[in-house]
CSV table of N, CA and C in Angstrom, one decimal:
chain,number,residue,atom,x,y,z
S,2,GLN,N,9.7,-31.6,-15.3
S,2,GLN,CA,8.6,-32.7,-15.6
S,2,GLN,C,7.5,-32.4,-14.5
S,3,ILE,N,6.3,-32.7,-14.8
S,3,ILE,CA,5.0,-32.5,-14.1
S,3,ILE,C,5.0,-33.7,-13.1
S,4,PRO,N,4.6,-33.9,-12.0
S,4,PRO,CA,4.2,-35.1,-11.7
S,4,PRO,C,2.8,-35.6,-12.0
S,5,PRO,N,2.6,-36.8,-12.4
S,5,PRO,CA,1.1,-37.3,-12.6
S,5,PRO,C,0.1,-36.8,-11.7
S,6,GLU,N,0.3,-37.1,-10.5
S,6,GLU,CA,-0.6,-36.4,-9.2
S,6,GLU,C,-1.0,-34.9,-9.5
S,7,ALA,N,0.0,-33.9,-10.1
S,7,ALA,CA,-0.3,-32.5,-9.9
S,7,ALA,C,-0.8,-31.9,-11.2
S,8,ARG,N,-0.9,-33.3,-12.3
S,8,ARG,CA,-1.5,-32.6,-13.5
S,8,ARG,C,-3.5,-32.4,-13.2
S,9,ARG,N,-3.7,-31.4,-14.4
S,9,ARG,CA,-4.8,-31.2,-14.2
S,9,ARG,C,-5.4,-31.1,-15.9
S,10,SER,N,-6.2,-31.9,-16.5
S,10,SER,CA,-6.8,-32.1,-17.8
S,10,SER,C,-7.6,-31.2,-18.2
S,11,LYS,N,-7.5,-30.3,-19.3
S,11,LYS,CA,-8.9,-29.5,-19.5
S,11,LYS,C,-8.2,-30.1,-21.2
S,12,GLY,N,-9.1,-31.1,-21.7
S,12,GLY,CA,-9.4,-31.4,-22.9
S,12,GLY,C,-7.5,-31.9,-23.3
S,13,ARG,N,-7.0,-31.0,-24.1
S,13,ARG,CA,-5.2,-31.8,-24.6
S,13,ARG,C,-4.6,-30.7,-23.7
S,14,ILE,N,-5.1,-30.0,-23.1
S,14,ILE,CA,-4.1,-28.5,-22.2
S,14,ILE,C,-4.0,-29.5,-21.0
S,15,THR,N,-2.7,-29.6,-20.4
S,15,THR,CA,-2.6,-30.1,-19.2
S,15,THR,C,-2.0,-28.9,-18.2
S,16,THR,N,-2.7,-28.6,-16.9
S,16,THR,CA,-2.5,-27.3,-16.2
S,16,THR,C,-1.6,-28.1,-14.9
S,17,PHE,N,-1.3,-26.9,-14.3
S,17,PHE,CA,-0.9,-27.8,-12.7
S,17,PHE,C,-0.9,-25.9,-12.0
S,18,THR,N,-0.6,-26.0,-10.7
S,18,THR,CA,-0.7,-24.9,-9.9
S,18,THR,C,0.2,-24.7,-9.3
S,19,ALA,N,0.8,-23.0,-9.6
S,19,ALA,CA,2.2,-22.9,-9.4
S,19,ALA,C,2.1,-21.8,-8.3
S,20,ARG,N,3.1,-21.5,-7.0
S,20,ARG,CA,2.5,-20.5,-6.2
S,20,ARG,C,4.4,-19.8,-6.4
S,21,GLY,N,4.2,-18.9,-5.4
S,21,GLY,CA,5.6,-18.2,-5.2
S,21,GLY,C,5.1,-16.7,-5.5
S,22,ILE,N,6.4,-16.0,-4.8
S,22,ILE,CA,6.2,-14.7,-5.0
S,22,ILE,C,7.3,-13.9,-6.2
S,23,ARG,N,7.8,-14.8,-7.0
S,23,ARG,CA,8.5,-14.6,-8.3
S,23,ARG,C,7.9,-15.1,-9.5
S,24,LEU,N,6.8,-14.7,-9.6
S,24,LEU,CA,5.7,-15.6,-10.6
S,24,LEU,C,5.7,-14.3,-11.6
S,25,PRO,N,5.7,-14.7,-13.0
S,25,PRO,CA,5.6,-13.6,-13.6
S,25,PRO,C,4.2,-12.7,-13.8
S,26,MET,N,4.4,-11.4,-14.4
S,26,MET,CA,2.9,-10.5,-14.0
S,26,MET,C,2.3,-10.2,-15.5
S,27,THR,N,2.7,-11.2,-16.2
S,27,THR,CA,1.7,-11.2,-17.1
S,27,THR,C,1.4,-12.6,-18.1
S,28,LEU,N,0.2,-13.0,-18.6
S,28,LEU,CA,-0.2,-14.1,-19.4
S,28,LEU,C,0.3,-14.5,-20.7
S,29,SER,N,0.8,-13.3,-21.3
S,29,SER,CA,0.8,-13.5,-22.6
S,29,SER,C,2.1,-13.8,-23.0
S,30,ALA,N,3.0,-14.2,-22.2
S,30,ALA,CA,4.4,-14.9,-22.6
S,30,ALA,C,4.6,-16.2,-22.1
S,31,ASP,N,5.3,-17.0,-22.5
S,31,ASP,CA,5.7,-18.3,-21.8
S,31,ASP,C,6.5,-18.1,-20.8
S,32,VAL,N,6.6,-18.9,-19.7
S,32,VAL,CA,7.2,-18.6,-18.9
S,32,VAL,C,8.0,-20.1,-18.3
S,33,GLU,N,9.4,-19.8,-18.2
S,33,GLU,CA,10.2,-21.0,-17.6
S,33,GLU,C,9.9,-21.0,-15.9
S,34,LEU,N,9.7,-22.1,-15.5
S,34,LEU,CA,9.8,-22.1,-13.9
S,34,LEU,C,10.8,-23.2,-13.3
S,35,ASP,N,11.5,-22.8,-11.9
S,35,ASP,CA,12.1,-23.4,-11.4
S,35,ASP,C,11.6,-23.6,-10.0
S,36,GLY,N,11.4,-24.8,-9.3
S,36,GLY,CA,11.3,-24.6,-8.1
S,36,GLY,C,11.1,-26.1,-7.5
S,37,GLU,N,10.5,-26.3,-6.3
S,37,GLU,CA,10.2,-27.8,-6.0
S,37,GLU,C,8.8,-28.4,-5.9
S,38,TRP,N,8.0,-29.4,-6.4
S,38,TRP,CA,7.2,-29.9,-6.2
S,38,TRP,C,6.8,-30.3,-4.7
S,39,VAL,N,5.7,-29.3,-4.1
S,39,VAL,CA,5.2,-29.6,-2.7
S,39,VAL,C,3.7,-30.2,-2.4
S,40,ALA,N,3.5,-31.1,-1.8
S,40,ALA,CA,2.4,-31.4,-1.3
S,40,ALA,C,1.5,-30.5,-0.2
S,41,THR,N,0.4,-30.3,-0.4
S,41,THR,CA,-0.1,-29.4,0.6
S,41,THR,C,-1.9,-30.2,1.1
S,42,ASP,N,-2.1,-30.0,2.2
S,42,ASP,CA,-3.3,-30.7,2.8
S,42,ASP,C,-4.2,-30.1,1.5
S,43,LYS,N,-4.6,-28.8,1.7
S,43,LYS,CA,-6.0,-28.3,1.0
S,43,LYS,C,-6.0,-28.2,-0.4
S,44,HIS,N,-4.7,-28.1,-1.5
S,44,HIS,CA,-4.6,-28.2,-2.4
S,44,HIS,C,-4.2,-28.7,-3.6
S,45,GLY,N,-3.3,-30.5,-2.8
S,45,GLY,CA,-2.8,-31.1,-3.4
S,45,GLY,C,-1.3,-30.7,-3.8
S,46,ILE,N,-0.9,-30.9,-4.7
S,46,ILE,CA,0.2,-30.8,-5.2
S,46,ILE,C,0.9,-29.9,-6.1
S,47,GLN,N,1.5,-29.2,-5.6
S,47,GLN,CA,2.1,-27.7,-6.3
S,47,GLN,C,3.3,-27.3,-6.6
S,48,LEU,N,4.0,-26.3,-7.5
S,48,LEU,CA,5.0,-26.1,-7.6
S,48,LEU,C,5.4,-24.9,-6.7
S,49,GLU,N,6.2,-25.1,-6.0
S,49,GLU,CA,7.0,-24.0,-5.1
S,49,GLU,C,7.6,-23.1,-6.0
S,50,VAL,N,7.4,-22.2,-6.6
S,50,VAL,CA,8.6,-21.6,-7.4
S,50,VAL,C,9.7,-20.9,-6.7
S,51,ASP,N,10.4,-20.8,-7.2
S,51,ASP,CA,11.9,-20.0,-6.9
S,51,ASP,C,12.5,-19.1,-7.4
S,52,THR,N,12.2,-19.5,-9.0
S,52,THR,CA,12.5,-18.5,-10.2
S,52,THR,C,11.7,-18.7,-10.9
S,53,SER,N,11.7,-17.6,-11.9
S,53,SER,CA,10.5,-17.4,-13.1
S,53,SER,C,11.5,-16.8,-13.9
S,54,HIS,N,11.3,-17.1,-15.2
S,54,HIS,CA,12.0,-16.4,-16.5
S,54,HIS,C,11.1,-16.3,-17.7
S,55,GLU,N,10.5,-15.2,-18.0
S,55,GLU,CA,9.5,-14.9,-19.2
S,55,GLU,C,9.8,-15.0,-20.5
S,56,ILE,N,9.7,-15.9,-21.2
S,56,ILE,CA,10.5,-16.3,-22.4
S,56,ILE,C,9.4,-15.4,-23.8
S,57,ILE,N,10.4,-14.5,-23.9
S,57,ILE,CA,9.3,-13.5,-25.2
S,57,ILE,C,9.8,-14.3,-26.4
S,58,SER,N,8.8,-14.4,-27.3
S,58,SER,CA,9.3,-14.6,-28.8
S,58,SER,C,9.9,-13.5,-29.4
S,59,GLN,N,11.3,-13.5,-29.9
S,59,GLN,CA,12.2,-12.4,-30.2
S,59,GLN,C,11.7,-11.9,-31.9
S,60,THR,N,10.4,-12.8,-32.2
S,60,THR,CA,9.7,-12.2,-33.4
S,60,THR,C,8.9,-10.9,-33.5
S,61,LYS,N,8.6,-10.2,-34.3
S,61,LYS,CA,7.9,-8.9,-34.5
S,61,LYS,C,6.7,-9.0,-33.8
S,62,GLU,N,5.9,-10.3,-34.3
S,62,GLU,CA,4.5,-10.5,-33.4
S,62,GLU,C,4.8,-11.0,-31.8
S,63,GLY,N,5.8,-11.8,-31.7
S,63,GLY,CA,6.1,-11.9,-29.9
S,63,GLY,C,6.1,-10.7,-29.3
S,64,ILE,N,7.0,-9.8,-29.8
S,64,ILE,CA,7.4,-8.8,-29.3
S,64,ILE,C,5.9,-7.7,-29.0
S,65,LEU,N,5.0,-7.2,-30.3
S,65,LEU,CA,4.1,-6.6,-30.1
S,65,LEU,C,3.1,-7.5,-29.4
S,66,ASP,N,2.8,-8.6,-29.3
S,66,ASP,CA,2.0,-9.7,-28.2
S,66,ASP,C,2.4,-9.0,-26.6
S,67,TYR,N,3.8,-9.1,-26.6
S,67,TYR,CA,4.1,-8.6,-25.4
S,67,TYR,C,3.8,-7.2,-24.9
S,68,LEU,N,3.9,-6.3,-25.9
S,68,LEU,CA,4.0,-4.8,-25.4
S,68,LEU,C,2.3,-4.9,-25.2
S,69,ARG,N,1.3,-5.5,-26.0
S,69,ARG,CA,0.2,-5.2,-25.9
S,69,ARG,C,-0.5,-5.9,-24.9
S,70,SER,N,0.1,-6.6,-23.9
S,70,SER,CA,-0.3,-7.6,-23.5
S,70,SER,C,-1.2,-7.0,-22.0
S,71,GLY,N,-1.1,-5.8,-22.0
S,71,GLY,CA,-1.5,-5.2,-20.7
S,71,GLY,C,-1.0,-5.1,-19.6
S,72,SER,N,0.3,-5.6,-19.8
S,72,SER,CA,1.4,-5.4,-18.7
S,72,SER,C,2.1,-4.0,-18.3
S,73,LEU,N,1.8,-3.2,-19.4
S,73,LEU,CA,2.3,-1.7,-19.1
S,73,LEU,C,0.9,-0.9,-19.7
S,74,ALA,N,1.1,0.0,-18.7
S,74,ALA,CA,-0.3,1.1,-18.5
S,74,ALA,C,0.1,2.0,-19.8
S,75,GLU,N,-1.0,2.4,-20.5
S,75,GLU,CA,-0.8,3.4,-21.8
S,75,GLU,C,-0.3,2.7,-23.0
S,76,MET,N,-0.2,1.0,-23.0
S,76,MET,CA,0.5,0.8,-24.0
S,76,MET,C,-0.7,0.0,-25.1
S,77,ASP,N,-1.1,1.0,-25.9
S,77,ASP,CA,-2.2,0.4,-27.0
S,77,ASP,C,-1.5,-0.1,-27.8
S,78,PHE,N,-2.2,-0.3,-29.5
S,78,PHE,CA,-1.5,-1.2,-30.3
S,78,PHE,C,-0.5,-0.1,-31.1
S,79,LYS,N,-1.1,1.4,-31.0
S,79,LYS,CA,-0.4,2.2,-31.7
S,79,LYS,C,1.0,2.6,-31.5
S,80,THR,N,0.8,2.9,-29.8
S,80,THR,CA,2.3,2.8,-28.8
S,80,THR,C,3.2,1.6,-29.3
S,81,ALA,N,2.4,0.5,-28.9
S,81,ALA,CA,3.3,-0.8,-29.2
S,81,ALA,C,3.6,-1.0,-30.6
S,82,LYS,N,3.5,-0.6,-31.5
S,82,LYS,CA,3.8,-0.5,-33.0
S,82,LYS,C,5.0,0.7,-33.3
S,83,ALA,N,4.7,1.9,-32.4
S,83,ALA,CA,5.8,2.6,-32.8
S,83,ALA,C,6.8,2.5,-32.1
S,84,ILE,N,6.9,2.0,-30.6
S,84,ILE,CA,8.1,1.4,-30.1
S,84,ILE,C,8.8,0.3,-31.0
S,85,TYR,N,7.9,-0.3,-31.4
S,85,TYR,CA,8.7,-1.6,-32.1
S,85,TYR,C,9.4,-1.0,-33.5
S,86,ASP,N,8.7,-0.4,-34.2
S,86,ASP,CA,9.4,0.0,-35.3
S,86,ASP,C,10.6,0.9,-35.0
S,87,THR,N,10.6,1.3,-34.1
S,87,THR,CA,11.9,2.6,-33.5
S,87,THR,C,12.7,1.2,-33.1
S,88,PHE,N,12.6,0.1,-32.6
S,88,PHE,CA,14.1,-0.6,-32.1
S,88,PHE,C,14.1,-2.1,-32.3
S,89,LYS,N,12.9,-2.4,-33.2
S,89,LYS,CA,12.9,-3.4,-33.5
S,89,LYS,C,13.4,-4.7,-32.7
S,90,GLU,N,14.0,-5.7,-33.0
S,90,GLU,CA,14.4,-7.0,-32.3
S,90,GLU,C,15.4,-6.4,-30.9
S,91,GLN,N,15.7,-5.1,-30.6
S,91,GLN,CA,16.1,-4.4,-29.8
S,91,GLN,C,15.1,-4.2,-28.9
S,92,THR,N,13.9,-4.0,-28.7
S,92,THR,CA,12.7,-3.7,-28.0
S,92,THR,C,12.8,-3.7,-26.8
S,93,ILE,N,12.6,-5.0,-26.4
S,93,ILE,CA,12.9,-5.8,-24.8
S,93,ILE,C,13.9,-5.3,-24.4
S,94,GLU,N,14.9,-5.5,-24.8
S,94,GLU,CA,16.6,-5.1,-24.1
S,94,GLU,C,16.2,-3.6,-23.8
S,95,VAL,N,15.6,-2.6,-25.0
S,95,VAL,CA,15.6,-1.1,-24.7
S,95,VAL,C,14.7,-1.0,-23.4
S,96,LEU,N,13.6,-1.8,-23.1
S,96,LEU,CA,12.7,-1.6,-22.4
S,96,LEU,C,13.1,-1.9,-20.7
S,97,GLU,N,13.8,-2.9,-21.2
S,97,GLU,CA,14.6,-3.7,-19.6
S,97,GLU,C,15.6,-2.7,-19.1
S,98,ALA,N,16.4,-2.4,-19.9
S,98,ALA,CA,17.7,-2.0,-19.8
S,98,ALA,C,18.2,-0.2,-19.7
S,99,HIS,N,17.3,0.4,-21.0
S,99,HIS,CA,17.6,1.7,-21.4
S,99,HIS,C,15.8,2.3,-21.3
S,100,PRO,N,15.5,2.3,-20.6
S,100,PRO,CA,14.2,2.8,-20.7
S,100,PRO,C,14.0,4.2,-21.2
S,101,GLU,N,15.3,5.2,-20.9
S,101,GLU,CA,15.4,6.4,-21.5
S,101,GLU,C,15.4,6.7,-22.9
S,102,ARG,N,15.7,5.5,-23.5
S,102,ARG,CA,15.6,5.8,-24.9
S,102,ARG,C,14.2,5.5,-25.7
S,103,LEU,N,13.2,5.9,-24.8
S,103,LEU,CA,11.9,5.6,-25.4
S,103,LEU,C,11.6,7.0,-26.0
S,104,ARG,N,12.3,7.9,-25.7
S,104,ARG,CA,12.2,9.7,-25.9
S,104,ARG,C,12.4,9.3,-27.6
S,105,ALA,N,12.5,8.5,-27.9
S,105,ALA,CA,13.4,8.7,-29.4
S,105,ALA,C,12.3,7.9,-30.2
S,106,VAL,N,11.0,7.7,-29.6
S,106,VAL,CA,9.8,6.8,-30.8
S,106,VAL,C,9.1,7.9,-30.8
S,107,LEU,N,8.5,8.0,-32.1
S,107,LEU,CA,7.9,9.2,-32.7
S,107,LEU,C,6.5,8.8,-33.0
S,108,GLY,N,5.7,9.9,-33.0
S,108,GLY,CA,4.4,9.1,-33.2
S,108,GLY,C,3.4,9.1,-32.0
S,109,VAL,N,4.0,9.2,-31.0
S,109,VAL,CA,3.7,8.9,-29.7
S,109,VAL,C,3.7,10.3,-28.7
S,110,LYS,N,2.6,10.6,-28.2
S,110,LYS,CA,2.8,11.4,-27.1
S,110,LYS,C,4.0,11.5,-26.2
S,111,PRO,N,4.6,12.4,-26.1
S,111,PRO,CA,5.8,12.3,-25.1
S,111,PRO,C,5.2,12.3,-23.7
S,112,ASP,N,4.0,12.9,-23.2
S,112,ASP,CA,3.5,12.4,-21.6
S,112,ASP,C,3.5,10.6,-21.9
S,113,ILE,N,2.9,10.1,-22.8
S,113,ILE,CA,2.6,8.8,-22.8
S,113,ILE,C,4.1,8.0,-22.5
S,114,LEU,N,4.7,8.2,-23.4
S,114,LEU,CA,6.2,7.8,-23.5
S,114,LEU,C,6.9,7.8,-22.1
S,115,GLN,N,6.9,9.3,-21.2
S,115,GLN,CA,7.1,9.4,-20.1
S,115,GLN,C,6.6,8.3,-18.9
S,116,ARG,N,5.3,8.4,-18.9
S,116,ARG,CA,4.7,7.5,-18.2
S,116,ARG,C,5.2,5.9,-18.3
S,117,ILE,N,5.3,5.9,-19.6
S,117,ILE,CA,5.7,4.5,-19.6
S,117,ILE,C,7.2,4.4,-19.1
S,118,GLN,N,7.9,5.3,-19.4
S,118,GLN,CA,9.3,5.2,-19.3
S,118,GLN,C,9.5,5.0,-17.7
S,119,GLU,N,8.8,5.6,-16.8
S,119,GLU,CA,8.4,6.0,-15.6
S,119,GLU,C,8.0,4.6,-14.8
S,120,GLU,N,7.1,3.8,-15.3
S,120,GLU,CA,6.7,2.8,-15.1
S,120,GLU,C,7.9,1.6,-15.1
S,121,LEU,N,8.6,1.7,-16.3
S,121,LEU,CA,9.6,0.6,-16.6
S,121,LEU,C,10.5,0.9,-15.7
S,122,VAL,N,11.2,2.1,-15.3
S,122,VAL,CA,12.4,2.0,-14.0
S,122,VAL,C,11.5,1.6,-12.8
S,123,LYS,N,10.3,2.3,-12.6
S,123,LYS,CA,10.1,1.4,-11.3
S,123,LYS,C,10.0,0.3,-11.1
S,124,ARG,N,9.7,-0.6,-12.3
S,124,ARG,CA,9.4,-2.0,-12.0
S,124,ARG,C,10.7,-2.6,-11.7
S,125,ARG,N,11.7,-1.9,-12.5
S,125,ARG,CA,13.5,-2.5,-12.8
S,125,ARG,C,14.0,-2.3,-11.0
S,126,ALA,N,13.3,-0.8,-10.5
S,126,ALA,CA,13.7,-1.1,-9.0
S,126,ALA,C,13.0,-1.9,-8.1
S,127,VAL,N,12.0,-2.3,-8.6
S,127,VAL,CA,11.3,-3.2,-7.3
S,127,VAL,C,12.1,-4.5,-7.8
S,128,ARG,N,12.1,-4.9,-8.9
S,128,ARG,CA,12.7,-6.4,-9.6
S,128,ARG,C,14.1,-6.3,-8.7
S,129,GLU,N,14.9,-5.3,-8.4
S,129,GLU,CA,15.9,-5.3,-8.0
S,129,GLU,C,16.2,-5.3,-6.8
S,130,LEU,N,15.4,-4.5,-5.8
S,130,LEU,CA,15.1,-4.6,-4.4
S,130,LEU,C,14.7,-6.1,-3.9
S,131,LEU,N,13.7,-6.6,-5.0
S,131,LEU,CA,13.2,-8.0,-4.4
S,131,LEU,C,14.4,-9.0,-4.3
S,132,THR,N,14.9,-9.0,-5.2
S,132,THR,CA,16.2,-10.1,-5.5
S,132,THR,C,16.9,-9.9,-4.5
S,133,GLU,N,17.2,-8.5,-3.7
S,133,GLU,CA,18.1,-8.5,-2.7
S,133,GLU,C,17.1,-9.0,-1.5
S,134,LEU,N,16.1,-8.4,-1.0
S,134,LEU,CA,14.9,-8.8,0.1
S,134,LEU,C,14.1,-10.1,0.2
S,135,GLU,N,14.3,-10.9,-1.0
S,135,GLU,CA,13.5,-12.1,-0.8
S,135,GLU,C,13.8,-13.1,-0.2
S,136,PRO,N,15.3,-13.4,-0.1
S,136,PRO,CA,15.8,-14.2,1.0
S,136,PRO,C,15.2,-14.4,2.6
S,137,PHE,N,15.1,-12.8,2.5
S,137,PHE,CA,14.8,-12.5,4.1
S,137,PHE,C,13.1,-12.4,4.1
S,138,GLY,N,12.3,-13.4,3.3
S,138,GLY,CA,10.7,-13.4,3.3
S,138,GLY,C,10.0,-11.8,2.9
S,139,VAL,N,10.7,-11.0,2.1
S,139,VAL,CA,10.2,-9.6,1.8
S,139,VAL,C,9.5,-10.2,0.7
S,140,ASP,N,8.0,-9.8,0.2
S,140,ASP,CA,7.5,-10.4,-0.9
S,140,ASP,C,7.1,-8.9,-2.2
S,141,LEU,N,6.7,-9.1,-3.2
S,141,LEU,CA,6.5,-8.4,-4.4
S,141,LEU,C,5.4,-7.5,-3.7
S,142,PRO,N,4.6,-7.2,-3.0
S,142,PRO,CA,3.9,-6.0,-2.5
S,142,PRO,C,4.8,-5.2,-1.7
S,143,MET,N,5.1,-5.8,-0.8
S,143,MET,CA,6.0,-5.1,0.0
S,143,MET,C,7.3,-4.6,-0.7
S,144,ALA,N,7.9,-5.1,-1.9
S,144,ALA,CA,9.1,-4.5,-2.3
S,144,ALA,C,8.3,-3.2,-3.3
S,145,GLU,N,7.2,-3.7,-3.8
S,145,GLU,CA,6.6,-2.4,-4.4
S,145,GLU,C,6.3,-1.1,-3.6
S,146,LYS,N,5.7,-1.4,-2.2
S,146,LYS,CA,5.5,-0.6,-1.6
S,146,LYS,C,6.5,0.4,-1.2
S,147,THR,N,7.8,-0.4,-1.1
S,147,THR,CA,8.9,0.4,-0.6
S,147,THR,C,9.6,1.3,-1.8
S,148,VAL,N,9.1,0.8,-2.6
S,148,VAL,CA,9.8,1.9,-4.0
S,148,VAL,C,8.7,2.8,-4.0
S,149,GLU,N,7.5,2.3,-3.8
S,149,GLU,CA,6.7,3.8,-3.8
S,149,GLU,C,6.9,5.0,-2.6
S,150,LYS,N,7.5,4.1,-1.3
S,150,LYS,CA,7.9,5.1,-0.2
S,150,LYS,C,9.4,6.0,-0.5
S,151,LEU,N,10.1,5.1,-1.1
S,151,LEU,CA,11.3,5.6,-1.1
S,151,LEU,C,11.9,6.1,-2.3
S,152,GLY,N,10.9,5.8,-3.5
S,152,GLY,CA,11.8,6.1,-4.8
S,152,GLY,C,12.5,5.0,-5.5
S,153,CYS,N,12.4,5.3,-6.7
S,153,CYS,CA,13.2,4.5,-7.6
S,153,CYS,C,14.6,4.1,-7.1
S,154,ASP,N,15.4,5.1,-6.3
S,154,ASP,CA,16.8,4.8,-5.7
S,154,ASP,C,16.6,3.8,-4.5
S,155,ALA,N,15.4,3.2,-4.4
S,155,ALA,CA,15.1,2.2,-2.9
S,155,ALA,C,16.4,1.4,-2.9
S,156,PRO,N,16.7,0.6,-4.2
S,156,PRO,CA,17.4,-0.3,-4.1
S,156,PRO,C,19.1,0.3,-3.6
S,157,ARG,N,19.4,1.1,-4.1
S,157,ARG,CA,20.8,1.9,-3.8
S,157,ARG,C,20.9,2.3,-2.4
S,158,LEU,N,19.6,2.9,-1.7
S,158,LEU,CA,19.3,3.3,-0.3
S,158,LEU,C,19.4,2.5,0.5
S,159,PHE,N,18.9,1.1,-0.1
S,159,PHE,CA,19.0,-0.2,0.8
S,159,PHE,C,20.3,-0.5,1.1
S,160,ARG,N,21.2,-0.3,-0.1
S,160,ARG,CA,21.9,-1.3,0.2
S,160,ARG,C,23.3,-0.1,0.9
S,161,ALA,N,23.1,1.4,0.7
S,161,ALA,CA,23.8,2.4,1.3
S,161,ALA,C,23.5,2.4,3.4
S,162,HIS,N,22.1,2.0,3.4
S,162,HIS,CA,21.3,2.3,4.8
S,162,HIS,C,20.3,1.4,5.2
S,163,PRO,N,20.6,0.2,5.0
S,163,PRO,CA,19.5,-0.9,5.4
S,163,PRO,C,18.3,-0.5,6.3
S,164,PHE,N,18.8,0.1,7.4
S,164,PHE,CA,17.4,0.8,8.4
S,164,PHE,C,16.9,1.8,7.5
S,165,CYS,N,17.0,2.4,6.3
S,165,CYS,CA,16.2,3.3,5.6
S,165,CYS,C,14.7,2.6,5.5
S,166,LEU,N,14.6,1.5,5.2
S,166,LEU,CA,13.5,0.3,5.1
S,166,LEU,C,12.7,0.7,6.4
S,167,TYR,N,12.7,1.0,7.4
S,167,TYR,CA,12.2,1.2,8.7
S,167,TYR,C,10.6,2.2,8.3
S,168,GLN,N,11.5,3.4,7.6
S,168,GLN,CA,10.6,4.4,7.3
S,168,GLN,C,9.1,4.1,6.6
S,169,VAL,N,9.6,3.1,5.9
S,169,VAL,CA,8.3,2.6,5.2
S,169,VAL,C,7.3,1.9,5.7
S,170,GLY,N,7.4,1.5,6.7
S,170,GLY,CA,6.3,0.2,7.6
S,170,GLY,C,6.5,-0.8,7.0
S,171,GLY,N,6.2,-2.1,8.1
S,171,GLY,CA,6.2,-3.1,7.7
S,171,GLY,C,7.2,-3.9,8.1
S,172,TYR,N,8.2,-3.1,8.1
S,172,TYR,CA,9.6,-3.8,8.1
S,172,TYR,C,9.8,-4.0,9.9
S,173,SER,N,9.8,-5.1,10.5
S,173,SER,CA,10.6,-4.9,11.8
S,173,SER,C,11.8,-4.4,11.9
S,174,PHE,N,12.0,-4.2,13.3
S,174,PHE,CA,13.8,-3.9,13.5
S,174,PHE,C,14.4,-5.0,13.3
S,175,GLU,N,13.8,-6.0,14.0
S,175,GLU,CA,14.7,-7.3,14.1
S,175,GLU,C,14.9,-7.8,12.7
S,176,LEU,N,13.6,-7.9,11.8
S,176,LEU,CA,14.2,-7.8,10.3
S,176,LEU,C,15.1,-7.0,9.9
S,177,LEU,N,15.2,-5.9,10.0
S,177,LEU,CA,16.0,-4.8,9.5
S,177,LEU,C,17.3,-5.1,9.9
S,178,GLU,N,17.7,-5.7,11.4
S,178,GLU,CA,18.6,-5.9,12.0
S,178,GLU,C,19.5,-7.1,11.2
S,179,GLY,N,18.7,-8.3,11.2
S,179,GLY,CA,19.2,-9.4,10.6
S,179,GLY,C,19.7,-9.2,9.1
S,180,ILE,N,19.0,-8.3,8.3
S,180,ILE,CA,19.4,-8.0,7.0
S,180,ILE,C,20.7,-7.3,6.9
S,181,ALA,N,20.8,-6.2,7.9
S,181,ALA,CA,22.2,-5.3,7.9
S,181,ALA,C,23.2,-6.1,8.7
S,182,ARG,N,23.0,-7.3,8.9
S,182,ARG,CA,24.1,-8.2,9.5
S,182,ARG,C,24.4,-9.0,8.0
């Protein structure tokens, strides 16, 4: 429920402000947010988001809208349709869990599919790393920087040797020592 003092109305649409590091990366999907309402001196009452979950309609139109939302580079209408036509209702699952299967899509240049696949693998690594490091105050830009520096194996490398993050820059020795413990 949105507290009355957090509501802002624009005609028949009610809006509110949400803040946090686990906010969705696209405006094209409905989102379920979980968190606490907090009062700030400067901006009033806002939702401090702990977790968010994109709700993508599993209809053809919903999946195509999500694919064309601009959240993935190289994804134009033709590419989105070709991917949907290949995987149908399993499209989102394939993108999130099995991006290597994109090679099976016909009618799209292999180099475009390769770039989309690489971006999806990178995003998965960032999400995985952020899930583990967020409790220590690491935010999305830092997780992205870490994956850029260490590659998509960053979550595995981190679990094996937490101090490997020191080579990224931006992580203090004290923070890494606390994480390692």
